Each structure stands twice: as C-alpha cells, then as structure tokens.
Short mmCIF file of C-alpha atoms and ligand atoms in Angstrom, two decimals:
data_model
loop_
_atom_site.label_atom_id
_atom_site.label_comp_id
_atom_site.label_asym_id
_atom_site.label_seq_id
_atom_site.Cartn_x
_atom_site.Cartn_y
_atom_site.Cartn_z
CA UNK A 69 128.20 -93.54 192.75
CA UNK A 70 129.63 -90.37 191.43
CA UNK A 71 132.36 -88.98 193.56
CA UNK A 72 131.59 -84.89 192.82
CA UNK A 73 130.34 -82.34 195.86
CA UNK A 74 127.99 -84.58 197.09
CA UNK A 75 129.25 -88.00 196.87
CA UNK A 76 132.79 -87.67 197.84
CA UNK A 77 131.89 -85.91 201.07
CA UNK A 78 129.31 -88.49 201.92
CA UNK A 79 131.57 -91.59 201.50
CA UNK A 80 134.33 -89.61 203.37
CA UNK A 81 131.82 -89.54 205.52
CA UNK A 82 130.56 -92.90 206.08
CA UNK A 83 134.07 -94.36 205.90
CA UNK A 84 134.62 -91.86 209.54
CA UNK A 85 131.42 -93.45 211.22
CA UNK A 86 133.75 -96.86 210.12
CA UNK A 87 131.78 -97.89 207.39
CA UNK A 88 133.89 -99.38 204.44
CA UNK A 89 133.40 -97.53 201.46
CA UNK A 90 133.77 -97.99 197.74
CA UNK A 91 133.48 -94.70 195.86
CA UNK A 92 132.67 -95.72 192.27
CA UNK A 93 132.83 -92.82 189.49
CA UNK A 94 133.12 -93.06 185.76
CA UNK A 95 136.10 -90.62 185.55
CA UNK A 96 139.36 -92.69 185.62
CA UNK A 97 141.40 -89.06 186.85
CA UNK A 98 139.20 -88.80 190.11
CA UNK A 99 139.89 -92.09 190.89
CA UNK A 100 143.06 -92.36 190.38
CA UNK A 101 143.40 -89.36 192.57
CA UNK A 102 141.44 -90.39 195.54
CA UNK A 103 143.61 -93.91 195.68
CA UNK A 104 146.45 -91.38 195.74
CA UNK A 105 144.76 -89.85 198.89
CA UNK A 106 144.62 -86.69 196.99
CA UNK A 107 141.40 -84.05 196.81
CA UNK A 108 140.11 -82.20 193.49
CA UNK A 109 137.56 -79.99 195.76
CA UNK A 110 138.95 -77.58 197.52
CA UNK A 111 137.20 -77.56 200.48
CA UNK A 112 137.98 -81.00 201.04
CA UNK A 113 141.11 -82.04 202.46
CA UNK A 114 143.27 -84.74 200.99
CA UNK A 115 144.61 -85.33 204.71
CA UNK A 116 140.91 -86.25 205.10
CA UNK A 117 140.79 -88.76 202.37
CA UNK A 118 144.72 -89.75 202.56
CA UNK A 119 143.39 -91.20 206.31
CA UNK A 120 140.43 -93.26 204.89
CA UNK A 121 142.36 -94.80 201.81
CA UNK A 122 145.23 -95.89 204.24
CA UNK A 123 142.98 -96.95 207.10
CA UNK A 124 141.24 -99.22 204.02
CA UNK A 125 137.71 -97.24 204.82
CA UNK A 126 137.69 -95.60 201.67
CA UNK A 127 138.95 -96.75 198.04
CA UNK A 128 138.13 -95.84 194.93
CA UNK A 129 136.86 -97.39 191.48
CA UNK A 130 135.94 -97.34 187.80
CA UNK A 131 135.04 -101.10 188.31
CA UNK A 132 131.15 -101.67 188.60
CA UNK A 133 131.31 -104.99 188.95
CA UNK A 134 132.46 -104.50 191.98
CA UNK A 135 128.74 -103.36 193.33
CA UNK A 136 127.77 -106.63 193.84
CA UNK A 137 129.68 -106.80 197.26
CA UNK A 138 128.17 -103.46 198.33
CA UNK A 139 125.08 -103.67 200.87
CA UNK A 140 123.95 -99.42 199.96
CA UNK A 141 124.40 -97.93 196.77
CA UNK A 142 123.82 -94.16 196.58
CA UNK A 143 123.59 -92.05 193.32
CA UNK A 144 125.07 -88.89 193.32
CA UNK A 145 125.19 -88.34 189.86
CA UNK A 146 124.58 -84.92 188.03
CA UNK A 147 121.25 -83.49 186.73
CA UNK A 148 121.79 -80.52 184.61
CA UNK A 149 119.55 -79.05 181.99
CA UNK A 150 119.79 -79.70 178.35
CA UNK A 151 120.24 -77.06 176.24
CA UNK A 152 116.16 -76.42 175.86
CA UNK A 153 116.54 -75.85 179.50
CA UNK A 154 115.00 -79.57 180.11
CA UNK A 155 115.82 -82.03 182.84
CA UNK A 156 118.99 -83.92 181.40
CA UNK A 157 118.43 -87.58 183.23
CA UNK A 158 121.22 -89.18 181.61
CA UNK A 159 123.61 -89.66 184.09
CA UNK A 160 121.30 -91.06 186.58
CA UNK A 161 119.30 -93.32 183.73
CA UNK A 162 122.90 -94.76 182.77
CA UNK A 163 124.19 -94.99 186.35
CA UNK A 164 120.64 -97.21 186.94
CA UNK A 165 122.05 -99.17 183.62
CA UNK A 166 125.39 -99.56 185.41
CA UNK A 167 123.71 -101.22 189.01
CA UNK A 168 120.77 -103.25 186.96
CA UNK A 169 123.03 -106.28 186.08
CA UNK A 170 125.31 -106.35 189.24
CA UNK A 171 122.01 -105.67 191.62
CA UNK A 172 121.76 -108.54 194.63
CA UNK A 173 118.81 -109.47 196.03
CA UNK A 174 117.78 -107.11 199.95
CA UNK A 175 120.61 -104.44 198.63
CA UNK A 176 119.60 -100.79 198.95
CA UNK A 177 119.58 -98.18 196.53
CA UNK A 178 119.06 -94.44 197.10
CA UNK A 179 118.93 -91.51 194.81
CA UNK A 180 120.37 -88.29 196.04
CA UNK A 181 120.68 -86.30 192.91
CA UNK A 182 117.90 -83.10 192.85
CA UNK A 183 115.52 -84.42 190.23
CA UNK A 184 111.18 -83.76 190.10
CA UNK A 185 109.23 -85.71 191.97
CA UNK A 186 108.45 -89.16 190.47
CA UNK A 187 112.21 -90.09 188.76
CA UNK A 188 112.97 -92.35 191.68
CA UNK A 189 109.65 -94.36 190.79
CA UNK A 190 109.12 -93.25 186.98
CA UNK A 191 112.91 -94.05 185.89
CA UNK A 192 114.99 -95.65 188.01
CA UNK A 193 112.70 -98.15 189.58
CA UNK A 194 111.92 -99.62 186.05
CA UNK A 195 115.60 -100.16 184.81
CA UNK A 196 116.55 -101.75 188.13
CA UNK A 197 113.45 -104.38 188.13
CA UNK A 198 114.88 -105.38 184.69
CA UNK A 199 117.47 -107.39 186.67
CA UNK A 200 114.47 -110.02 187.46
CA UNK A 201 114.36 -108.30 191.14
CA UNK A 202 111.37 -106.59 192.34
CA UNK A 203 110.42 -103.99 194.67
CA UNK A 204 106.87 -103.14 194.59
CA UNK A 205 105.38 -99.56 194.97
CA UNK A 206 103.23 -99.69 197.76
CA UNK A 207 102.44 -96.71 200.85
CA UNK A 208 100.53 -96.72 203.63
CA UNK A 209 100.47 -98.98 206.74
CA UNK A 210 98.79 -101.71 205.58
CA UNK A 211 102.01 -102.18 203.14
CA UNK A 212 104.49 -102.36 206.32
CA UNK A 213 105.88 -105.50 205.65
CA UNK A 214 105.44 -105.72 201.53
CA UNK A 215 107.83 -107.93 200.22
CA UNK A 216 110.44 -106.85 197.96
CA UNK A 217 113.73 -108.45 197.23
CA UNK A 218 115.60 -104.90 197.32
CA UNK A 219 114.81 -101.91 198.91
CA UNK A 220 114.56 -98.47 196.40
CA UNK A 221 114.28 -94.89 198.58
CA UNK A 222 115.01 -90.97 197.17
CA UNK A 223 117.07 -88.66 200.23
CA UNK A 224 118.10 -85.62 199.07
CA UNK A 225 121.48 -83.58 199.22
CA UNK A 226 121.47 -80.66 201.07
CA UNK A 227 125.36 -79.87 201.29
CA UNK A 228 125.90 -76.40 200.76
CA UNK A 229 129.65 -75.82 199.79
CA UNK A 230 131.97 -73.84 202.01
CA UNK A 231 129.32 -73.52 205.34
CA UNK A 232 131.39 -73.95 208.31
CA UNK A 233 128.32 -73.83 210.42
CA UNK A 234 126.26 -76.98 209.09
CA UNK A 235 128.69 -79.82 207.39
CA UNK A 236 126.81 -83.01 206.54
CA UNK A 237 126.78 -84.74 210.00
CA UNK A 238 124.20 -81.84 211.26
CA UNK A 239 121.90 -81.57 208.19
CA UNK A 240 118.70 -83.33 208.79
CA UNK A 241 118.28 -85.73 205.65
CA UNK A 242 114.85 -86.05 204.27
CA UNK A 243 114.17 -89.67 203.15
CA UNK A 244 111.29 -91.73 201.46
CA UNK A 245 111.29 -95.52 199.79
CA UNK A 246 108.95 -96.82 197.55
CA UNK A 247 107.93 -98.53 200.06
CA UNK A 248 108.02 -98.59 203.67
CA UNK A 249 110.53 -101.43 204.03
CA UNK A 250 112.76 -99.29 201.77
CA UNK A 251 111.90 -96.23 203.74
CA UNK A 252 112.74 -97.98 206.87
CA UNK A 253 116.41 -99.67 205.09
CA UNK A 254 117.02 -95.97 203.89
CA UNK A 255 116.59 -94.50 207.58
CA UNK A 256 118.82 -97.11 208.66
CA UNK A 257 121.77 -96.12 206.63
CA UNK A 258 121.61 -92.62 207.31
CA UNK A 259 120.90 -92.74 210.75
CA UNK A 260 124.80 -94.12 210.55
CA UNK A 261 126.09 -90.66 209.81
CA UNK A 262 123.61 -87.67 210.14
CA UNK A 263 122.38 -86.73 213.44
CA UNK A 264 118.43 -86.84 212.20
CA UNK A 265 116.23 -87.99 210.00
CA UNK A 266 113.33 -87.13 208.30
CA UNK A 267 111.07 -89.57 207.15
CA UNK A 268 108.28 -89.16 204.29
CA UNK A 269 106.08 -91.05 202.75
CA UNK A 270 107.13 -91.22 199.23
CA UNK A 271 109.99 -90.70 197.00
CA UNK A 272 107.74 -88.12 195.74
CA UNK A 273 107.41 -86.10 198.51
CA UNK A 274 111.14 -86.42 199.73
CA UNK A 275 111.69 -85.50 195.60
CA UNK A 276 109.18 -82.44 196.14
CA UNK A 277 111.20 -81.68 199.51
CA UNK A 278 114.17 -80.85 198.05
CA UNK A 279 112.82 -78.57 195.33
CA UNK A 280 110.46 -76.71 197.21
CA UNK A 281 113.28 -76.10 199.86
CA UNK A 282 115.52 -74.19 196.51
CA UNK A 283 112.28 -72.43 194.09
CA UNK A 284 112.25 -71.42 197.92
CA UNK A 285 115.31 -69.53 197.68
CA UNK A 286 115.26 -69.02 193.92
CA UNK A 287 112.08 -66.56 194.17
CA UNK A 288 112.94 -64.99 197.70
CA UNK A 289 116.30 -63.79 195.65
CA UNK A 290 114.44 -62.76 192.49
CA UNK A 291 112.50 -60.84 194.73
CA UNK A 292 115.85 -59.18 196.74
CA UNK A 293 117.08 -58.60 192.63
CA UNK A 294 114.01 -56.70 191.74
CA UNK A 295 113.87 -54.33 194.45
CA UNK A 296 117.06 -53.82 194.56
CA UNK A 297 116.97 -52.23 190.98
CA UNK A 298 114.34 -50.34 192.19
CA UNK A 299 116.03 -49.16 195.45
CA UNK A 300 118.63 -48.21 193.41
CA UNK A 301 116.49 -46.21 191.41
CA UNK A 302 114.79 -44.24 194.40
CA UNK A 303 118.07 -43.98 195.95
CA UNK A 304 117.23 -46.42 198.76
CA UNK A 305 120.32 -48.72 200.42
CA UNK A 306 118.41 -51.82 199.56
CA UNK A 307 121.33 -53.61 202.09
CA UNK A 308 120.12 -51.56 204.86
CA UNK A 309 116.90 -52.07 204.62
CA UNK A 310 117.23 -55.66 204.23
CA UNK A 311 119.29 -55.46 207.86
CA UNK A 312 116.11 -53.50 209.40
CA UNK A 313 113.63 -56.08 207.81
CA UNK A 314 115.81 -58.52 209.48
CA UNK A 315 115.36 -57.55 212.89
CA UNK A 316 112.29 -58.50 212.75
CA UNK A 317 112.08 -61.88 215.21
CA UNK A 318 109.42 -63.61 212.92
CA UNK A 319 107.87 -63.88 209.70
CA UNK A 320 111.22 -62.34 208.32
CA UNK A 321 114.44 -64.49 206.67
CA UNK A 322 117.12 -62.28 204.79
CA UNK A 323 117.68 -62.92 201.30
CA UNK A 324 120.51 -60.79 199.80
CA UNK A 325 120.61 -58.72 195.94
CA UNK A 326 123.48 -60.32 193.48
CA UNK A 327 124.90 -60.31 189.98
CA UNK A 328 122.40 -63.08 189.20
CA UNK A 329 122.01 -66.57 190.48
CA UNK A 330 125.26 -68.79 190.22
CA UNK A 331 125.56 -72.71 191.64
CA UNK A 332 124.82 -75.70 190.62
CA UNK A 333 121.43 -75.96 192.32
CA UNK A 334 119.30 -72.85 192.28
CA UNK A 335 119.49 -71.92 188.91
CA UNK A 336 119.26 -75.20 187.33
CA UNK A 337 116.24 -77.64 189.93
CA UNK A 338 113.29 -75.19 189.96
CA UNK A 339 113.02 -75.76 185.86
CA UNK A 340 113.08 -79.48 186.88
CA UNK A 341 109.41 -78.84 188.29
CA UNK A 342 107.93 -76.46 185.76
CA UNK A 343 108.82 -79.01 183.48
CA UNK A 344 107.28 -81.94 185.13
CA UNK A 345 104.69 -79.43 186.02
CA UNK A 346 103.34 -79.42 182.11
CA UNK A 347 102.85 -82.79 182.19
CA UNK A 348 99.94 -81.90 184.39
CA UNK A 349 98.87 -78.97 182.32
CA UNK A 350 99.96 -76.76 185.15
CA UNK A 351 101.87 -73.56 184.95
CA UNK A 352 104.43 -72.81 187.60
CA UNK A 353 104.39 -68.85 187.73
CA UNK A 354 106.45 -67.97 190.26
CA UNK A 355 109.04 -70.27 189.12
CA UNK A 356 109.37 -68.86 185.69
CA UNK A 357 108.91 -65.67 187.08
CA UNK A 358 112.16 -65.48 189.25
CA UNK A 359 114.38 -67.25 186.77
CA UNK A 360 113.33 -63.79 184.65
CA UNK A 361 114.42 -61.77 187.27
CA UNK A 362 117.19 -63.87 188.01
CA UNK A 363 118.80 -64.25 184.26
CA UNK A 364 118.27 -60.60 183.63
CA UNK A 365 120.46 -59.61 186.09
CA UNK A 366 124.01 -60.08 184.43
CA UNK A 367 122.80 -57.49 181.71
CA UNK A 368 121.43 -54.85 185.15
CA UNK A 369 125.14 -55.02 186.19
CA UNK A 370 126.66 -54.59 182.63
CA UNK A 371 123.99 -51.97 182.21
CA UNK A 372 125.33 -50.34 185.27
CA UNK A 373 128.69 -50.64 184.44
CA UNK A 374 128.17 -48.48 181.36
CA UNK A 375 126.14 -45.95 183.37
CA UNK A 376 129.03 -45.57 185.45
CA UNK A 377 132.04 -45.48 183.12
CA UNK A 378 129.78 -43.13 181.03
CA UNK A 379 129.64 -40.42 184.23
CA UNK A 380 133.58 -40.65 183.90
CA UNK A 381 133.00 -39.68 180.06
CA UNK A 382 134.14 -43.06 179.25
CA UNK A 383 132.06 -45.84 177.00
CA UNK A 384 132.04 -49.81 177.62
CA UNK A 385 133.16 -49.74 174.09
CA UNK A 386 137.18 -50.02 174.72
CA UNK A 387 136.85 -49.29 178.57
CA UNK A 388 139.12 -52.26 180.49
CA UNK A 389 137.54 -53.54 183.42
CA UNK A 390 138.93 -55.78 186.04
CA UNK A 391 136.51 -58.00 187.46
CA UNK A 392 137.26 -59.25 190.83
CA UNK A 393 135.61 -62.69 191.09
CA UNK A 394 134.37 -65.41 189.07
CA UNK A 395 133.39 -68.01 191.42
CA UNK A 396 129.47 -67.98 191.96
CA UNK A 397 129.77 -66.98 195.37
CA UNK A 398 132.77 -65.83 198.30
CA UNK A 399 135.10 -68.35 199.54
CA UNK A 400 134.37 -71.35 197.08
CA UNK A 401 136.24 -72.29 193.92
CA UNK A 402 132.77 -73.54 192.47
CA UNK A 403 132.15 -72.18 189.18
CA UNK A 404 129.14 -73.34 188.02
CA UNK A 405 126.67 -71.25 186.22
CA UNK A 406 128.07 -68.32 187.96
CA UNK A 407 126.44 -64.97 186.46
CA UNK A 408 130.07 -64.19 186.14
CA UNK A 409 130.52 -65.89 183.00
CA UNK A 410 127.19 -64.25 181.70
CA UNK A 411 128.94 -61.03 182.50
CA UNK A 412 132.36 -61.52 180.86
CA UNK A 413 129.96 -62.67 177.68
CA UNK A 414 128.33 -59.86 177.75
CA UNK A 415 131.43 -57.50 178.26
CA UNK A 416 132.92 -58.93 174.89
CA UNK A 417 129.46 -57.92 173.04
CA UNK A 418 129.54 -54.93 174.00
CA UNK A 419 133.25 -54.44 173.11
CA UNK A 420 134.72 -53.90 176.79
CA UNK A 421 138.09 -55.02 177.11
CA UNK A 422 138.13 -57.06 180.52
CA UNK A 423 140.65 -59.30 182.43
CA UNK A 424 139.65 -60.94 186.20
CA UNK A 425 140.97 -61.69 189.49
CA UNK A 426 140.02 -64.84 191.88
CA UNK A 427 142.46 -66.64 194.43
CA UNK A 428 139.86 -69.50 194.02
CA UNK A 429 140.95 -69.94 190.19
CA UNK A 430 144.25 -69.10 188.88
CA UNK A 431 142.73 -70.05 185.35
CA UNK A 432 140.18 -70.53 183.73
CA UNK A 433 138.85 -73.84 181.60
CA UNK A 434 136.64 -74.65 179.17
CA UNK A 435 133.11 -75.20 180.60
CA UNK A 436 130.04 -76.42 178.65
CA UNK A 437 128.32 -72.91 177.70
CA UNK A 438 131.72 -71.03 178.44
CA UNK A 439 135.23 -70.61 176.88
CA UNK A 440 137.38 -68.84 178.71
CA UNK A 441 140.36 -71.37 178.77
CA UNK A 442 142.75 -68.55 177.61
CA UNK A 443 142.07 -66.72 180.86
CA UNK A 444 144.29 -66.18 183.93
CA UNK A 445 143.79 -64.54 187.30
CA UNK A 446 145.70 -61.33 186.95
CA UNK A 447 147.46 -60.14 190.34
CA UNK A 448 145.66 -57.59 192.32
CA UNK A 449 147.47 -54.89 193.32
CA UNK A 450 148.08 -50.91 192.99
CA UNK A 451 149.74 -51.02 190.07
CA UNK A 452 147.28 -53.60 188.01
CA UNK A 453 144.41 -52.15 189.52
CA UNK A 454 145.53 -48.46 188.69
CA UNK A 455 145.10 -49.50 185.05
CA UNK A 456 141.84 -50.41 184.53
CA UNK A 457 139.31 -47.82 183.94
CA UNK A 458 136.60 -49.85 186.35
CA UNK A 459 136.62 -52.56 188.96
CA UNK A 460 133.81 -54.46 189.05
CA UNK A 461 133.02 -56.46 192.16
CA UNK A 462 131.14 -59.61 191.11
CA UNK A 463 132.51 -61.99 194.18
CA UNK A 464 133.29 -60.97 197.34
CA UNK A 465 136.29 -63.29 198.48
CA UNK A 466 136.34 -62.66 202.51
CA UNK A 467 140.23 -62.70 201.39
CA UNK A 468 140.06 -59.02 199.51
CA UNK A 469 141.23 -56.05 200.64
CA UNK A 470 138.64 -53.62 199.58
CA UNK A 471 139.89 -50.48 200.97
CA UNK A 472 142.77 -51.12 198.72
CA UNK A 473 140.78 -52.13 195.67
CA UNK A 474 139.14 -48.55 196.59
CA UNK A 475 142.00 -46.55 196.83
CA UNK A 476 143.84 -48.23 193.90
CA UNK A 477 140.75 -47.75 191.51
CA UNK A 478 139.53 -45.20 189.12
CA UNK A 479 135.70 -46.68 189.60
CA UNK A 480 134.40 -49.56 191.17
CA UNK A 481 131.11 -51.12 191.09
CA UNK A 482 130.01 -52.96 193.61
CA UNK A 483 127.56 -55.91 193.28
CA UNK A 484 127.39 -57.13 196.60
CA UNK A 485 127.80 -54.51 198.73
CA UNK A 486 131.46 -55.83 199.57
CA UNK A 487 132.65 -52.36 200.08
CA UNK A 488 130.21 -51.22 202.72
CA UNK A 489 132.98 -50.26 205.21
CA UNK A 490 135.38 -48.66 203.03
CA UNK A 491 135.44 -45.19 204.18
CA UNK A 492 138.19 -43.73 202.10
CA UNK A 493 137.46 -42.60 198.68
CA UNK A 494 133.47 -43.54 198.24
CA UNK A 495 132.64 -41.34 195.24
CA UNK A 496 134.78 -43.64 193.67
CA UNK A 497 132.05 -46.51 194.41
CA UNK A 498 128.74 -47.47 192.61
CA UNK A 499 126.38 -49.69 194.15
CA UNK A 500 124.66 -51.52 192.27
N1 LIG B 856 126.94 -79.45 194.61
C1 LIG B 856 126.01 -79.20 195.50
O1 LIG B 856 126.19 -78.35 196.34
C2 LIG B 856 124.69 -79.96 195.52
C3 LIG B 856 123.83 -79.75 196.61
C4 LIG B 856 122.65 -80.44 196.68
C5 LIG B 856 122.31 -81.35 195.67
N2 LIG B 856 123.15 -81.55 194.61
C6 LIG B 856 122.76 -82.54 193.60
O2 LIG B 856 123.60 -83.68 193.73
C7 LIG B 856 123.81 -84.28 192.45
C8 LIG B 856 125.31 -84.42 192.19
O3 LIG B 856 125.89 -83.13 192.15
P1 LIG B 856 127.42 -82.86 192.34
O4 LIG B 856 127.53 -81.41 192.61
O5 LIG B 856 128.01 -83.81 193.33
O6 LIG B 856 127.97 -83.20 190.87
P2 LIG B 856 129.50 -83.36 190.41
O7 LIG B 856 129.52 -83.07 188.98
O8 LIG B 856 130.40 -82.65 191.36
O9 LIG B 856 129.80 -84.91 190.63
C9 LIG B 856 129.20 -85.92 189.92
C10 LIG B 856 130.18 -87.07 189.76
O10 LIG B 856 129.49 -88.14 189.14
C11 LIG B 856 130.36 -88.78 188.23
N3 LIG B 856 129.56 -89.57 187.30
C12 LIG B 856 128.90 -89.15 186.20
N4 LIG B 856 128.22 -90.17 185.65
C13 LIG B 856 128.46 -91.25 186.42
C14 LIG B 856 128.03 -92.60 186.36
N5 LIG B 856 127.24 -93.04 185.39
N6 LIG B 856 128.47 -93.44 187.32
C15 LIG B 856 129.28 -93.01 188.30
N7 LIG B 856 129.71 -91.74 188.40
C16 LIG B 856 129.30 -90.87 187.47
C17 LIG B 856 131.16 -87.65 187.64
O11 LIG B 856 132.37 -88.09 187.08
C18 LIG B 856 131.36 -86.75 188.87
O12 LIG B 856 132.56 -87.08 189.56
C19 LIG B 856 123.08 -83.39 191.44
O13 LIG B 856 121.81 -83.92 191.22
C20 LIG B 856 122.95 -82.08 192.17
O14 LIG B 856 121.82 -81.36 191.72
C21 LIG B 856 124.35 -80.87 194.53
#
C-alpha cells in the first residue's frame, strides 16, 4: 500500500522473485501509470515495470476491496511532520481504516513507514482488531505459539535513492511482530526477496532500529556542519581533513559538510522520537541539537554568499545568482525538504535576484512549504553563466562540468566541495 520510493520498488521487487503483486495507492494518476507500464521515479525504469504488468506479476489499483485476496499487506505510506513539526500519522491511521473491513483471518500485515517506536502496537494494531480479528501482544518464548487469527509485524525501509552499490535485494531488513508468530510470518515474506534478515523482538525495537540508524546520521552531519564553519573560519580544508580522519581503519566513518540536510528521512524521523520522547518526560538533546545545526545552515551559505559578492563590491541586494542544483542531493530528482528551497527563500528576503539549473528538474512545482511553480531550469552554459554575478553550487550533479562553470563565472561558491579539482581560475571559488 502506497506505491512512492519505497513501495513501488518493493512490489517490483517481489513480483521478480515471482510473487504476484497488487500495488494499491490512493492516487488514481500513479495507477493509471503503472498499468500503462510507465515509471514516475526516475530511477526506476518503466522497462522494469512494463515486464511485470505484462508478465501479470505486477498490477495496479485504487480498489481496496481487492485486499481481501492478498495473503501480505505492506504499508508504505508517508509520515511527514505537521506543521508544529509533530509526527503527522494520517496516512498510515487511514491506510489501517482502509485494510480493517477487508482484513481475512492468518493474513499478514507489516508497517514499513519510519514512525517512533510503539505506532505499530499503539495505532495500527487497535484499528485493525476492530474488524472482530485479534492478534494478541505477547514476547518472549513462552508466547511461541500464541494464537492470533492474523499476524501484525513493523520492518523498516532502508532504500536509499540512487545507490548503485546496495539496491533492496542486499539490504538486511530488520523485522519484529507483535508477536512471535507474526515475527516468524514477517521473516517469511521477506526472506522471499532480501538476502537477510534481522529479527527483533518487538515492533518497538525494529521501530527504534530504524531511527537510531538516521538521528545516527542526522547528528554525525550536524557535527561535519559545525566544524566546517569553523574550519572555514581558521582557514582549515575541513574536506581534507575529513579524508585524513578517514584513513583511519577503525573507530572512524566519514560524514561530509552540506547546505543543510535535504530528504525525506533525515530531516523529518529524528523529531518523530523527541516527540514520543516527551511522553516520557525525557529530553532528547542531541536530537534537537543537530536539527539546530542542521536548519541553520541554509542562512551560513546565504550568509556566505553575501560575504563573497560583497569582496567583489557587490550586495545580495540586486546581485543575480545562478544556483546550480535543487535536488537534495547529486544524481537524484528527489526534492524533498532540500535546503535548496530554504535557500532560494531566503535569497528573495534578502532581495537577490536568482534563477537555477538541475538536469534532474526542468521545472519546478508547487510543494507543501514551497512555491516555486513559476520556475524553470535555465541552460548552463558560457553565455548564461557569464551573466550572473555568482554561481552558487548547492548540488553537485556527477553530470556538471565544473571547470566550465569555473571558467564561465564571475564567483562561485561552492557548498560541497564539487570544485575540488578545478585548477583553472580558483580565486574565482569560495568554499564554503
Ligand atoms: N524515500 C525514502 O528513501 C525512504 C527511505 C526509508 C524509509 N522511508 C519511509 O517510507 C515511507 C514511505 O515513503 P515514500 O518515500 O515511499 O513516500 P512517497 O510519498 O513516495 O509514497 C507514498 C505513496 O503512498 C500513497 N498513499 C498515501 N496514502 C495512501 C493510502 N491511504 N493508501 C494507499 N496509498 C496511499 C501516495 O499516493 C504515494 O504514492 C515513509 O514513512 C518514509 O519515511 C522512505
């Protein structure tokens, strides 16, 4: 359920093992597409899901009624934040709505969406024993064989867009039912189409799992952020000595500086825990911590950008800058929360003029905290670039040509060290 980064991969997925699967979503345009055979993600290919829909593995539907013939139901719903920066659980609480009066007794359902620890039990458990069915709560070996007429488990999604080195099959999935006969259903399925699994003893701790694995990140890359600013401000090459940390056999793993933190995940599933967290009167520090660090960053780069067009006796006020990338990181045409859109906000504050450049997005749409639907990718070249009074490097697209963006700009500021081997013209170039 929910055909979006995670679930559309997965059913493609299953349907290669030879599975039959139904992808069920409550947008009418996705499904009409994938019956077409066609792909809305771009790193999915429609030859892909053109073979499964002919071959009769894979088909798409609006129709719930239609999971009563299923014997696995997995959510992969979203699970943004509200505007208070809460947990917003309404797509999975409605997709649980959607299964409760079509669930059939020893069917299995799993949660993937990234959600804190006790949703699979505290939310979803509840709405789907409304049916009549039950599937007790129970741990331990002594509850082996509790009997339940379905099976309930959490496993969560660990696809990370664009990696050519780990694609679903070789992620280990993390899994834990409500009970152990869920548990055991839950290993089951995935053991069809991942080449290990992890087994825990809860939903909790496979919901835990998941967010410990990105505050993880999310504070290693606050901490890369901060002393980066203050590399830059001793006139240290925080990149190199990130490399010579790095060589370092153990006790070491690279985390790399940035505009500010962009994807769906890291920015949005640590502030599922703090939140949780106050339930239990607990505060999580390091959490709040590095979303500071993290949100502050957008304005550091702006902030920079001013610095820089104010050595060339120029002011943000009226300056045109031409910022090359939007997506929230290289090589994806993923959007979401990417500090990008924080920085073209900020831009028009501070009354720079700015237009942007991404192969990954020709234009741009209306998003939920963003506008820029008026927005096209301008062409990159001499002549455009020669115009602009600053460059500012916010993605850096494998596909650029940065010894040309170098030589055809006035200024460029670099955010992610994309220009480290340019040799021509670096006086022209300001880390940052
Ligand atoms: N994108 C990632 O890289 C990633 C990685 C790990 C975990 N996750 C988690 O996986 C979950 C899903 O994320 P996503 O990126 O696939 O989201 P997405 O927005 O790409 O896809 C979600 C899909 O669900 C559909 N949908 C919404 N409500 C529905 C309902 N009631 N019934 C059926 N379909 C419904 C939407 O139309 C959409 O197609 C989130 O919890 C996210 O945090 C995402």
């Amino acid at each position: 359920m929910g055909c979006g980064y995670v679930g559309l991969p997965l059913a493609l997925r299953f349907a290669e093992a030879g599975h039959r699967v139904t992808g069920f979503d409550t947008d009418p345009e996705k499904v009409k597409m994938l019956n077409a055979g066609k792909s809305y993600i771009e790193h999915i290919q429609q030859t892909k899901i053109q073979q499964y829909v002919n071959s009769k593995h894979f088909q798409a539907t609006t129709d719930f009624e239609r999971l009563r013939d299923v014997d696995a139901i997995i959510i992969c719903v979203p699970t943004p934040l509200n505007e208070y920066r809460e947990p917003d659980l309404s797509y999975v609480e409605d997709t649980a709505k959607a299964i409760q009066p079509h669930l059939q007794k020893g069917q299995l359902v799993v949660l993937e969406s990234t959600t804190y620890p006790g949703t699979t039990e505290e939310l979803v458990l509840p709405i789907l024993e409304k049916s009549g069915l039950r599937c007790p709560i129970a741990a331990g070996p002594e509850n082996d064989n509790v009997p339940g007429d379905f099976f309930l488990a959490f496993s969560p999604e660990r696809e990370d867009p664009g990696n050519k080195q780990y694609g679903l099959a070789q992620i280990p999935k993390v899994v834990g039912g409500v009970n152990p006969p869920s548990g055991r259903a839950a290993q089951a399925l995935y053991t069809q189409v991942v080449a290990k699994v992890v087994p825990v003893s809860s939903t909790r701790a496979a919901e835990m799992a998941k967010l410990l694995e990105n505050i993880f990140r999310c504070v290693n890359i606050a901490l890369v952020n901060e002393l980066k600013q203050l590399c830059l401000r001793m006139g240290v090459d925080v990149w190199e000595v990130i490399d010579a940390a790095s060589s370092k056999p153990f006790g070491f793993m690279p985390f790399y500086p940035g505009p500010g933190l962009g994807g769906h995940c890291i920015p949005v599933d640590p502030f599922y825990l703090s939140w949780k967290a106050r339930e239990y009167d607990f505060a999580t520090r390091f959490i709040e911590l590095a979303g500071e660090v993290n949100t502050q960053m957008p304005y550091h780069v702006v902030d920079a950008l001013a610095e820089a067009l104010n050595q060339h006796q120029k002011s943000l006020k009226g300056s045109k800058v031409l910022i090359l990338g939007v997506a929230y990181k290289k090589d994806v045409d993923d959007l979401r929360e990417s500090p990008t859109l924080k920085i073209m906000e900020i831009l028009k504050k501070r009354g720079a003029e700015f237009d942007y450049n991404d192969p990954y997005f020709p234009k741009l749409h209306k998003m939920r905290h963003y506008d820029y639907s008026d927005m096209k990718s301008v062409p990159l070249n001499a002549e455009t670039l020669g115009k602009y009074d600053a460059a500012l490097i916010a993605t850096d697209h494998s596909g650029y040509d940065y010894a040309a963006i170098v030589d055809g700009s006035k200024l460029v500021v670099d955010t992610r060290n994309a220009t480290r081997r340019v040799t021509r013209h670096r006086d022209r170039i300001v880390p940052c």
